[in-house]
XYZ file of C-alpha atoms in Angstrom:
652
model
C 9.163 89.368 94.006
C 12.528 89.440 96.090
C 14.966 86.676 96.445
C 18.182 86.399 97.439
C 21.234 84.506 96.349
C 23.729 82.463 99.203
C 26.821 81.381 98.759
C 29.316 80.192 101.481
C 33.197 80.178 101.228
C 35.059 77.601 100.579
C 36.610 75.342 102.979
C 40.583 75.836 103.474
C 41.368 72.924 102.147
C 39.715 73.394 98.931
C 41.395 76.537 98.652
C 44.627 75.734 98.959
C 43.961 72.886 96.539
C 44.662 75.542 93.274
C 47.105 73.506 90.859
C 49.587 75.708 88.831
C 47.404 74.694 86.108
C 45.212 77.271 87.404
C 47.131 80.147 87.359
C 49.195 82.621 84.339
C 52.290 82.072 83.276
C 53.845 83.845 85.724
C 52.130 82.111 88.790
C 50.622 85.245 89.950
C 46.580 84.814 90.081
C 45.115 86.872 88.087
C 42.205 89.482 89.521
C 38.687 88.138 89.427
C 36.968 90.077 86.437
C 34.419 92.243 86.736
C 30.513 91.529 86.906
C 29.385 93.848 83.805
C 32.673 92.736 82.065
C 31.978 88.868 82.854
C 27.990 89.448 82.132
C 29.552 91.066 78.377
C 31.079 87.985 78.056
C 27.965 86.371 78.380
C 29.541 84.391 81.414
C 27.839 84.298 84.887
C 28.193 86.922 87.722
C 30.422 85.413 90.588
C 28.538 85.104 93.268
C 29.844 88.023 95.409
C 28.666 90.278 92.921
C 24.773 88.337 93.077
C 24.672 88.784 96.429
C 22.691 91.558 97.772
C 21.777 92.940 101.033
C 19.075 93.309 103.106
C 18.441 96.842 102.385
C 18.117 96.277 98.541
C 16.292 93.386 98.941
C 13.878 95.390 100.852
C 14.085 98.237 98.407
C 13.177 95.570 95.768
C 10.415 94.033 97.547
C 8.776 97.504 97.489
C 9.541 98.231 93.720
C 10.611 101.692 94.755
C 13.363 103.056 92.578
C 16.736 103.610 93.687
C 17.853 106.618 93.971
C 20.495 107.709 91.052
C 22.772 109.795 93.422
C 23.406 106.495 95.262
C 24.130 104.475 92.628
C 26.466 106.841 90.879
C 28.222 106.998 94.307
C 28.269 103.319 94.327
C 29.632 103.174 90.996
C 32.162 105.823 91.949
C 33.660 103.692 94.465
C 33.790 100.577 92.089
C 35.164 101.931 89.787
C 38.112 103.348 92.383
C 38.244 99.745 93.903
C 39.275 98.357 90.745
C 41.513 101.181 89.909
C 43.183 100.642 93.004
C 43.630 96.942 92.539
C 45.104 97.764 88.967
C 47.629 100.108 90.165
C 48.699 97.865 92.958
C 49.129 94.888 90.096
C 52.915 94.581 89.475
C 53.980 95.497 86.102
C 56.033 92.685 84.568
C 57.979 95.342 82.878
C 58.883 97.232 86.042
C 60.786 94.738 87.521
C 64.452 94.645 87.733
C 66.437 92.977 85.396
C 68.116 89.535 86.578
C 71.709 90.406 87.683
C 75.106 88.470 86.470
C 75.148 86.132 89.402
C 71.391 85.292 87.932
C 72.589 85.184 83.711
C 75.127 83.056 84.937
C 75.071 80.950 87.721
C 77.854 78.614 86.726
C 80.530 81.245 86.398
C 79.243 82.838 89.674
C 79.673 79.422 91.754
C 83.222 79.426 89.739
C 84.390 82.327 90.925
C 83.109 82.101 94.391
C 84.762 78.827 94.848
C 88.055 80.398 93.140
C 88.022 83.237 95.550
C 87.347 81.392 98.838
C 89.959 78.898 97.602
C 92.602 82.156 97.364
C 91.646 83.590 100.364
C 92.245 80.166 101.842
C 95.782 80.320 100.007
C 96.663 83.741 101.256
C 95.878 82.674 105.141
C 97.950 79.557 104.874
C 100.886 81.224 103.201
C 100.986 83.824 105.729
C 101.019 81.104 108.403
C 103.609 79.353 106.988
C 105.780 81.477 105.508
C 109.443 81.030 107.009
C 111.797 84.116 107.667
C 115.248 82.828 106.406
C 115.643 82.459 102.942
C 117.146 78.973 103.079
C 113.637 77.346 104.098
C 111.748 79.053 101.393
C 110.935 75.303 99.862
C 107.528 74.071 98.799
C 107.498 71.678 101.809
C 107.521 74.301 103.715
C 104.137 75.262 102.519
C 102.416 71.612 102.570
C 101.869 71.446 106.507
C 99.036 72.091 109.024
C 99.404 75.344 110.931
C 98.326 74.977 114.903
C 97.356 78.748 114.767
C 95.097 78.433 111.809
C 93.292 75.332 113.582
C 93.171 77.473 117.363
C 91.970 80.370 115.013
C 89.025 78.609 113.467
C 87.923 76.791 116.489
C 88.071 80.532 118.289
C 85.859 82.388 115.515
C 83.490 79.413 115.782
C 82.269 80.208 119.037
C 82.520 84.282 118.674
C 78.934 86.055 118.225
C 78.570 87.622 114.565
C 79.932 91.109 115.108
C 82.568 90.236 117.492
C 83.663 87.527 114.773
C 83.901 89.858 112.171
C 86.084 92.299 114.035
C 88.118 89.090 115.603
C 88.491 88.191 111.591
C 89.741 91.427 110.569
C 92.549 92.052 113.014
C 93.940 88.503 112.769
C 93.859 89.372 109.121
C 96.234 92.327 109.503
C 98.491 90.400 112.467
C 99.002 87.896 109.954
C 99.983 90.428 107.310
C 102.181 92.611 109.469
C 104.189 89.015 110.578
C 104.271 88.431 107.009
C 106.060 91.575 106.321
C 108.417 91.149 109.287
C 109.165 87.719 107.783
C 110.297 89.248 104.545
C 112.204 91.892 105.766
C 114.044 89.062 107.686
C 114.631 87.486 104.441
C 115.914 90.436 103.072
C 118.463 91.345 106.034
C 119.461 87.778 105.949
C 120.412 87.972 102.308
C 122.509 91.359 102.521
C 123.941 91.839 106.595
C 123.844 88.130 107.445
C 121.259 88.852 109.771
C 117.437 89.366 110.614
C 115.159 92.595 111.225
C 115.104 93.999 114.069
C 112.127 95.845 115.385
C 113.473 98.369 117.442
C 116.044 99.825 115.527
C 116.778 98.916 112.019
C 113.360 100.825 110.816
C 115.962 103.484 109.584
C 117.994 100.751 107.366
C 115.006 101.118 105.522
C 115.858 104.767 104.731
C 119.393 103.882 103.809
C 118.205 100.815 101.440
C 115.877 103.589 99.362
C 119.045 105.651 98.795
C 121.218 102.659 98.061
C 118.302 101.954 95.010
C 118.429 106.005 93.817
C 122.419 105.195 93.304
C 121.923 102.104 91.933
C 119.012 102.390 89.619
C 118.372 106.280 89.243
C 115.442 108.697 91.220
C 112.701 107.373 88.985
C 113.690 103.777 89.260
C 113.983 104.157 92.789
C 110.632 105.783 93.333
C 108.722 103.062 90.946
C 110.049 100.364 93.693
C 109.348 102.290 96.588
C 105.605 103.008 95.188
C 105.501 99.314 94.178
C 106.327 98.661 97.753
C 103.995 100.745 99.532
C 101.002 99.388 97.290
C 102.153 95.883 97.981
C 102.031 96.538 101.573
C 98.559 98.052 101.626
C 97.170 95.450 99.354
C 98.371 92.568 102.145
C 97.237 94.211 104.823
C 93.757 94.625 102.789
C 93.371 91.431 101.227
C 94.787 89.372 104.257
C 92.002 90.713 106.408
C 89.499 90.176 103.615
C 90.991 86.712 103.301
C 90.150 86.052 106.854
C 86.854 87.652 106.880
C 85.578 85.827 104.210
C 86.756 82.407 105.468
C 84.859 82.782 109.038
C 81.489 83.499 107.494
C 82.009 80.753 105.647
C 82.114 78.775 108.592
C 79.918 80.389 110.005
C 76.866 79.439 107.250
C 78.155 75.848 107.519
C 79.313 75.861 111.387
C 78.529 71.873 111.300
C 80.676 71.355 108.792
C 83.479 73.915 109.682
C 83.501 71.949 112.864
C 84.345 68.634 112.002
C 87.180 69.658 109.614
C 88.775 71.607 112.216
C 88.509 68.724 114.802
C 89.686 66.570 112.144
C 92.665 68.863 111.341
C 93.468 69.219 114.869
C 93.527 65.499 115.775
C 95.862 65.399 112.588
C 98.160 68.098 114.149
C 98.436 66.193 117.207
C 99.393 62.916 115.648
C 101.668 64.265 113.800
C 103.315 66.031 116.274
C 103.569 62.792 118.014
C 104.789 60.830 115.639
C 107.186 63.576 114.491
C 106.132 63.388 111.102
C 107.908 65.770 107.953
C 108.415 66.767 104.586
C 111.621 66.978 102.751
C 113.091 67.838 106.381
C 109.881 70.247 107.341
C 107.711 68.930 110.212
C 104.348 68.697 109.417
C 102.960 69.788 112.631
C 104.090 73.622 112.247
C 103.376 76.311 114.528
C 106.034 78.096 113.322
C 103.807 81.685 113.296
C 103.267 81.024 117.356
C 107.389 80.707 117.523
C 108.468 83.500 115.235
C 106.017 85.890 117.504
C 107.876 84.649 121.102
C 111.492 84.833 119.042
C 110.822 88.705 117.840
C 109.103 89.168 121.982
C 112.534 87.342 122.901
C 114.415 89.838 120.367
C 112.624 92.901 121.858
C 113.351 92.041 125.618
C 117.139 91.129 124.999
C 117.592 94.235 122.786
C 116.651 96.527 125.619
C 118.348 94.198 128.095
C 121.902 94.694 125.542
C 121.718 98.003 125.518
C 121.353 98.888 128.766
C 124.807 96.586 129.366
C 126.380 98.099 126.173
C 125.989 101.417 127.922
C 128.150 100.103 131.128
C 130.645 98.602 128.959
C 131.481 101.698 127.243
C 131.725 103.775 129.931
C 134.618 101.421 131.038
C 137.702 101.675 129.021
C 140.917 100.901 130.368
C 142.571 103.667 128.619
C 140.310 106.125 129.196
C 142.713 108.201 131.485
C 146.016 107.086 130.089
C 147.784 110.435 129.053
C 148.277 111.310 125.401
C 152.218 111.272 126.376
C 152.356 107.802 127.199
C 150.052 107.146 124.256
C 151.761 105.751 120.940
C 154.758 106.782 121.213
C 156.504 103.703 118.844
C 155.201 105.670 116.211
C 156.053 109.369 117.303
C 156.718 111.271 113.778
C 155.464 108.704 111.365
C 152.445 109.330 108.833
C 150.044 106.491 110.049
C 146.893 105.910 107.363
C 143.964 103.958 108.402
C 142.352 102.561 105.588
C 139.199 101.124 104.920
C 138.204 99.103 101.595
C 134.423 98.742 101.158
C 133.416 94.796 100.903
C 136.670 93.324 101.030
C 136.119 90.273 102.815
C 138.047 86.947 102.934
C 135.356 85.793 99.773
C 137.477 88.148 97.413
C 141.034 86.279 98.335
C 139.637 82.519 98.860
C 136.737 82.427 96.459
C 137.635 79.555 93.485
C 136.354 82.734 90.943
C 137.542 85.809 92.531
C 140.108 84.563 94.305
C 142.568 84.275 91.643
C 142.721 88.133 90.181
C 142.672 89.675 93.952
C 145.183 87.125 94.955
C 147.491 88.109 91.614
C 147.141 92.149 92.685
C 148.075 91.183 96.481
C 151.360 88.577 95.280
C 152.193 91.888 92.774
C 151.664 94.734 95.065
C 153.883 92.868 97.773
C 156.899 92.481 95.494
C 156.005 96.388 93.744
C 156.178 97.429 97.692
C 159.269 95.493 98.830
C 160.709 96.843 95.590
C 159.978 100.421 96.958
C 161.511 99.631 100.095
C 158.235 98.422 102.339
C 157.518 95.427 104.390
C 154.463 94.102 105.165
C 152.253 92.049 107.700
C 148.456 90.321 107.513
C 146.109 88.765 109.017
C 142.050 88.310 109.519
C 139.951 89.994 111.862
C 136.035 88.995 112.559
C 133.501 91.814 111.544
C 130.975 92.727 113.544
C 128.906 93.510 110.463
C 127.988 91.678 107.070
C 127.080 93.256 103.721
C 126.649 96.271 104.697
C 126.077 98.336 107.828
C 130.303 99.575 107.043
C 129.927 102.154 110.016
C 129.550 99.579 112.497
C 132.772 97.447 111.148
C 134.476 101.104 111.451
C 133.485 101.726 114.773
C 133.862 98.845 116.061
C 137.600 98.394 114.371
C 138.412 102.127 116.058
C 136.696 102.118 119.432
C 137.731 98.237 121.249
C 133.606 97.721 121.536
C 131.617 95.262 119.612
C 128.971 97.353 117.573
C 126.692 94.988 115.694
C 123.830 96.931 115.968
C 122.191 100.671 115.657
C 121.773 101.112 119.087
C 125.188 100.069 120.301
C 126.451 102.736 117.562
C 124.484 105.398 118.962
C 125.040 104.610 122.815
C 129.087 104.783 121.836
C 128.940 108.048 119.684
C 127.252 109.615 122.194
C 130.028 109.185 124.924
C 133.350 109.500 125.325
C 135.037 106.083 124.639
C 138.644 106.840 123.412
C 138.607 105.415 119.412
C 142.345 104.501 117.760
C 141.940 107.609 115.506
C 140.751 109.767 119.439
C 144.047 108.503 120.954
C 146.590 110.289 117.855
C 144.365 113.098 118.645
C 145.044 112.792 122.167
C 148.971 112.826 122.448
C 148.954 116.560 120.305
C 151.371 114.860 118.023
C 149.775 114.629 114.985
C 147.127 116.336 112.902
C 144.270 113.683 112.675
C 141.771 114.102 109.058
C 139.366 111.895 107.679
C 138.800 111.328 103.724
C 135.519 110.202 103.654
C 133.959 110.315 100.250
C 130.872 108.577 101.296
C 129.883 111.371 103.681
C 127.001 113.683 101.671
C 125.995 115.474 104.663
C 126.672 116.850 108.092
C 128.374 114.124 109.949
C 128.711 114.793 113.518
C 130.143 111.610 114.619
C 133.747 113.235 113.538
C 134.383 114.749 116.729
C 133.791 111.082 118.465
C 136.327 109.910 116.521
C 139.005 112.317 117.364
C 139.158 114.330 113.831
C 140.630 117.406 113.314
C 138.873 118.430 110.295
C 136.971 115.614 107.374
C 137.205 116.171 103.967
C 133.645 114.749 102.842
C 132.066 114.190 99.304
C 131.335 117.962 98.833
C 135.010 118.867 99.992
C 137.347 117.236 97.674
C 136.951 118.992 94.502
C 135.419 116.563 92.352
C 134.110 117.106 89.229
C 133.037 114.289 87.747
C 130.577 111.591 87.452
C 129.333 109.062 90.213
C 130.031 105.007 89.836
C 126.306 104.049 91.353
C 126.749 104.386 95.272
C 129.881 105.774 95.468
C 130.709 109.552 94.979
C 133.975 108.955 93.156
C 136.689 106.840 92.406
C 139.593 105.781 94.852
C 142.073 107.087 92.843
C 140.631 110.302 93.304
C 140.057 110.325 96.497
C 143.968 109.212 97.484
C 144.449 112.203 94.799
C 142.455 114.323 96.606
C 144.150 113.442 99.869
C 147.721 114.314 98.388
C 146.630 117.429 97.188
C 144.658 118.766 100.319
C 147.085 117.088 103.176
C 149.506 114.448 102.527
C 151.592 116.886 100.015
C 151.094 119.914 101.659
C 154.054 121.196 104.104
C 153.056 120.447 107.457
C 154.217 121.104 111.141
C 152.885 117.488 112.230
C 153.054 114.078 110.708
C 149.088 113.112 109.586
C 147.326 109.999 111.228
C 144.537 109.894 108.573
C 141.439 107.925 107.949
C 140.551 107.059 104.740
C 137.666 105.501 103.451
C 137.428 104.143 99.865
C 133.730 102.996 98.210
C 134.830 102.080 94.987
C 133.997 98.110 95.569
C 130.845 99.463 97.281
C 128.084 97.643 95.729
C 126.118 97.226 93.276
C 130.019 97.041 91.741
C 128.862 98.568 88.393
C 129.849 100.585 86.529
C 133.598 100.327 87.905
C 136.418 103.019 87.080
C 139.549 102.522 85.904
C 143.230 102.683 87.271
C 144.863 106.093 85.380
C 148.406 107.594 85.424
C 147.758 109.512 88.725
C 148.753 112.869 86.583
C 145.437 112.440 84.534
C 143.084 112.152 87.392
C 142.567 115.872 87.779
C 139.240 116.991 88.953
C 138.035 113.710 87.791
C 136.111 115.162 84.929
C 138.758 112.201 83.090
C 136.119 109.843 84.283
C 133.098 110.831 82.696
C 134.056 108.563 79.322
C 134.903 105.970 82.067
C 131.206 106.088 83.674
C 129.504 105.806 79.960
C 131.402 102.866 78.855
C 130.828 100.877 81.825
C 128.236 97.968 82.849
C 124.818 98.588 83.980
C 124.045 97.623 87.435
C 120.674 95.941 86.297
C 122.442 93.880 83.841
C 125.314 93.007 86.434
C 123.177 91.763 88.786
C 120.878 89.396 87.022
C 123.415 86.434 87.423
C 125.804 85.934 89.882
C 128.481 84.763 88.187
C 128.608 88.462 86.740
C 128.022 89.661 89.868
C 130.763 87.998 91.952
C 133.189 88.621 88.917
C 132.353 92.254 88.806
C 132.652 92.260 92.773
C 136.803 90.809 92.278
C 136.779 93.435 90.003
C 136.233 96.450 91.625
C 138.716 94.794 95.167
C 141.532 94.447 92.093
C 140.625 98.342 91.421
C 140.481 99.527 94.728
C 143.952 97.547 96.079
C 145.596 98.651 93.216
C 145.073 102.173 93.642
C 146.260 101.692 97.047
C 149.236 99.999 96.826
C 149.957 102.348 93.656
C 149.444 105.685 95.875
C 152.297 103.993 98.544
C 154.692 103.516 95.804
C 154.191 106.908 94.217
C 153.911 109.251 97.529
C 154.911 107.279 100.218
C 158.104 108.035 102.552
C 159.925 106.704 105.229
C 157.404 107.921 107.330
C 154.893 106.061 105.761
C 152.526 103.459 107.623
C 149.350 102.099 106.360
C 147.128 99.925 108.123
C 144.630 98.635 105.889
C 141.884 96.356 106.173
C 138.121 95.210 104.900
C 135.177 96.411 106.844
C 133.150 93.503 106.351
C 132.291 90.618 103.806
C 130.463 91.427 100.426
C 126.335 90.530 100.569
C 125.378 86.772 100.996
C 125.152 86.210 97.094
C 128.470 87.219 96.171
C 130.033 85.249 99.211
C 127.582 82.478 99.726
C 125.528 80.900 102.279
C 126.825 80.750 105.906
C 130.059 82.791 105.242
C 132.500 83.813 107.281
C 132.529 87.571 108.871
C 136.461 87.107 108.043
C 138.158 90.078 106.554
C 141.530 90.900 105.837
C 143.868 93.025 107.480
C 147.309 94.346 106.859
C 149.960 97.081 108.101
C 152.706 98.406 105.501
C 155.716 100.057 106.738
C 159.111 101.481 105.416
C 160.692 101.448 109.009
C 161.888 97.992 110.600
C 161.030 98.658 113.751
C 157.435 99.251 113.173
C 156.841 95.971 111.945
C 159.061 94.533 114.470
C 156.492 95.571 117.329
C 153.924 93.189 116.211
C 156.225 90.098 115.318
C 154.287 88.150 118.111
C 150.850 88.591 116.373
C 152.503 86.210 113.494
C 150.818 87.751 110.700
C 151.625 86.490 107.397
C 154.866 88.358 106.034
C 153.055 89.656 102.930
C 149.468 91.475 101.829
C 147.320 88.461 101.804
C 146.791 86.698 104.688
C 147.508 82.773 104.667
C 145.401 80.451 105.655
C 147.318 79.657 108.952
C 146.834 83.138 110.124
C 145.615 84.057 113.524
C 141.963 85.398 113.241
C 140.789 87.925 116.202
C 137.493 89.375 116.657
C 137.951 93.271 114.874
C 136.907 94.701 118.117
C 140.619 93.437 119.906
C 142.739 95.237 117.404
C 142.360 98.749 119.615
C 144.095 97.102 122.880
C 146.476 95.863 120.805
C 147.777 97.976 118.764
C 148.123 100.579 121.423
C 149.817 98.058 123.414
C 152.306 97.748 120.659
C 153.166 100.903 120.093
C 152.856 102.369 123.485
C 153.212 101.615 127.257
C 150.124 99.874 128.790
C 147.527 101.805 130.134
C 147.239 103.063 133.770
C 144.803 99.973 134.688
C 144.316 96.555 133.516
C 144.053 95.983 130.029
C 140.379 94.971 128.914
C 140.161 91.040 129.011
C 139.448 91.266 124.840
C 142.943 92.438 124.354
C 144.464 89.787 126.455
């Protein structure tokens, strides 16, 4: 007898009504078992497997046997269903392993938080950082950027990929005008003035040697690494910074919204309410105005030196023969002098002052002694703490140079210089002692040179003081030896240059009886026993007193070298190149340095009794101040008829 068993599927509902009490442990559902297994078990078939189908219930009704090679087939595939629903079972074991964020969700929120809360940092720092040293105050860090606010309301709206790109390059603009912004600081603190983007890049250069002297090759190259890695890892992390912030936003673009709205509305009131801190206004978009001031900067730099380049191609005596050309000093030995740093700090300064003014008071009486009169006054550099050449050139050549480009644009024409114009009347042999000089210097024939004796020319033999090559002693030995006390058909105009007070003013040499200088190999104990540069400089107290020091040094070996091998002939014009860096002369110093001429002969100094210098080596207070780059048209109007045309208005 056949029958048949029904059973109909249950309704959705009551599927779907499965409570976790129903399923494993790990609220997967495990597969149905199988019928001989359940049967085993003593349990009931489900009812697909009682089920059976019209053909076997007609095989059945006919009690014919079923044929075995069917049934083993049908057990074949059975048993491969259920193999196959094994194998596709995940195995619990085979899983991966819960990662860190997953072990430890509290420290991972932590440090999610922590970094989006540095990025955060990083972006508003860069916004807000100031480029003059003077405003770097916490206050300054405390107020709402209108570029940050324009920036978030702009990646808002971007699409995903043009965000991300958007977020990295304002990333690495931020981090490029936070590198500008330091070097500003920088420039500020040493020449008194910011970076300039067109042509101080190879100040850069000159700053990397400056550290070799100072602080030796290795020390040198650790900073410069250190530099480069800092660099990198701004630019990186800035734009990472960035990144990180707008998809942040982005997964919470409601909320990103309304605090940038809100921060806006803030900027505007207090804009117009002019509200600050400590002096800062809260409203900054100082990042907006330091990019127009460097645009500005760009545009007037081009605009200057196409100007510059008219200027110096007019020069009143440009055509004025060397015969009519200095001849109140026709047979005297005229020295040009330079002294590295010596500014109006080292003779006014409450702790310098007092030793440099004792050497100046001394050497005037040690001169007048020695039959020598004497005249100062102050001249305005064109340069401060550092940068000498441009103080030099400008001092020689009549033209303002206070900048790379202006130096370049003169040295490669054929404006007459102080030193060009001796050259010019065939009356005297022109040299330059220039101990500073390590290499080729081609700027010599500019200045009207007959031959320079540089660092590798004049015979020294012993150690160097940090920057410079050797002391000034040696080098006003030097000079006697290779010119001054040679017999000679011509009296010398000579340019010296001495680096002694060159910073980082440690270790400083020592003033010997000029028969023991030598080849300088004297010095070697000299270099050993001194101060370390490092040590020097971490106050600066002990940096400004080390600074008087080495001016004391360096006048004194001047003044000294007068007394011992000066003549009749003698006249020595002598003079700072510019003021020492901002933290030995202070905030908002003067670009005042002194000046002074030295003569034996009465009538020399009698010449320039209208400029109403000070009758002695240190300038008084009272004394006339002119910018350095008048002291050309002057001079040669002392000393010689005026020039074929008017003289330039600067002279006047």
């Amino acid at each position: 007898m056949s029958h048949t068993t029904s059973s109909r599927p249950l309704p959705q509902e009551e599927r779907n009504t499965a409570t976790e009490e129903d399923l494993p442990a790990d609220g997967r559902p495990e597969p149905a078992p199988d019928a001989a297994e359940a049967a085993s078990d003593g349990g009931e078939a489900p009812a697909h497997a009682a089920e059976a189908t019209p053909e076997q219930d007609t095989v059945a009704s006919e009690g014919t046997d079923p044929d075995p090679a069917t049934d083993l087939e049908a057990a074949t595939e059975s048993e491969a269903a259920t193999e196959s629903e094994v194998a596709t079972e995940p195995d619990p074991a085979a899983r991966p392993a819960p990662g860190w964020r997953d072990r430890h969700p509290a420290a991972a929120r932590t440090l999610a938080w922590t970094t989006t809360v540095l990025a955060a940092a990083l972006v508003l720092v860069t916004l807000l950082l100031p480029n003059d040293p003077a405003r770097l105050t916490p206050a300054e860090f405390v107020r709402i950027p209108v570029e940050g606010i324009a920036g978030a309301a702009l990646l808002l709206v971007l699409p995903q990929t043009v965000r991300r790109v958007a977020a990295v390059l304002a990333g690495v603009g931020l981090a490029l005008l936070a590198i500008l912004d330091v070097l500003d600081i920088g420039f500020i603190g040493t020449l008194g003035r910011g970076f300039n983007v067109v042509f101080d890049w190879p100040l850069l250069g000159d700053g990397a040697s400056f550290l070799q002297d100072s602080i030796g090759p290795a020390g040198a190259l650790g900073v410069e690494i250190g530099a480069v890695v800092l660099v990198l890892a701004l630019l990186v992390l800035t734009a990472l910074a960035v990144v990180r912030l707008s998809n942040l936003m982005a997964r919470h673009r409601a909320t990103a919204a309304g605090t940038t709205l809100a921060l806006g509305t803030a900027w505007v009131l207090s804009a117009a309410l002019g509200l600050q801190i400590a002096g800062a206004p809260v409203a900054s978009r100082s990042t907006s105005d330091l990019v127009q001031a460097r645009m500005d900067a760009v545009s007037a730099t081009l605009k200057d030196e196409r100007d510059f380049a008219k200027q110096a191609a007019t020069d009143p005596y440009h055509s004025t023969p060397g015969s009519r050309l200095l001849t109140g000093l026709r047979g005297k030995d005229v020295i040009f002098t330079f002294i590295e740093s010596y500014g109006r700090s080292a003779v006014q300064d409450p702790l310098m002052a007092p030793g440099v003014d004792e050497v100046l008071a001394k050497g005037t009486k040690r001169l007048r002694a020695a039959g020598y009169s004497a005249r100062s006054g102050w001249l305005t550099s064109a340069t401060y703490g550092g940068s000498s050449w441009l103080g030099h050139s400008t001092f020689l050549s009549g033209l303002w140079i206070d900048n790379q480009q202006r130096y370049r644009t003169v040295t490669a024409g054929d404006h007459l210089t102080l030193t060009k114009a001796f050259q010019r009347t065939g009356a005297w042999r022109t040299v330059g002692i220039m101990p500073g000089v390590t290499k080729g210097w081609p700027e010599a024939s500019w200045y009207g040179l007959d031959h320079v004796y540089d660092s590798r020319e004049l015979g020294y033999k012993g150690p160097k003081f940090s920057w410079s090559t050797m002391p000034d002693q040696y080098s006003l030995s030097a000079f006697q030896r290779l010119e001054h006390g040679r017999p000679h058909d011509k009296p010398l105009m000579s340019e010296i240059i001495l680096t002694s007070s060159h910073n980082p003013w440690a270790p400083l040499p020592k003033t010997l009886p000029w028969n023991k200088v030598g080849d300088g190999s004297v010095y070697n104990s000299v270099e050993k026993a001194g101060k370390n540069p490092v040590d020097v400089w971490q106050q600066t107290d002990r940096v400004r007193t080390e600074y008087g020091k080495s001016i004391q040094y360096s006048l004194n070996s001047l003044i000294s070298y007068v007394e011992k091998y000066g003549n009749k002939n003698t006249v020595l014009v002598f003079l700072g190149d510019h003021q020492p860096v901002a933290k030995v002369s202070g905030d908002h110093a003067s670009r005042d340095v002194p000046v002074a001429l030295v003569a034996h002969d009465p009538d020399v100094l009698k010449r320039i009794s209208n400029w109403h210098w000070t009758p002695s080596l240190n300038p008084g207070h009272q004394a006339p101040v002119w910018r350095m780059d008048t002291f050309r048209d002057r001079f040669l109007k002392a000393y010689g008829p005026h020039p074929d045309s008017a003289v330039s208005p600067a002279a006047r």
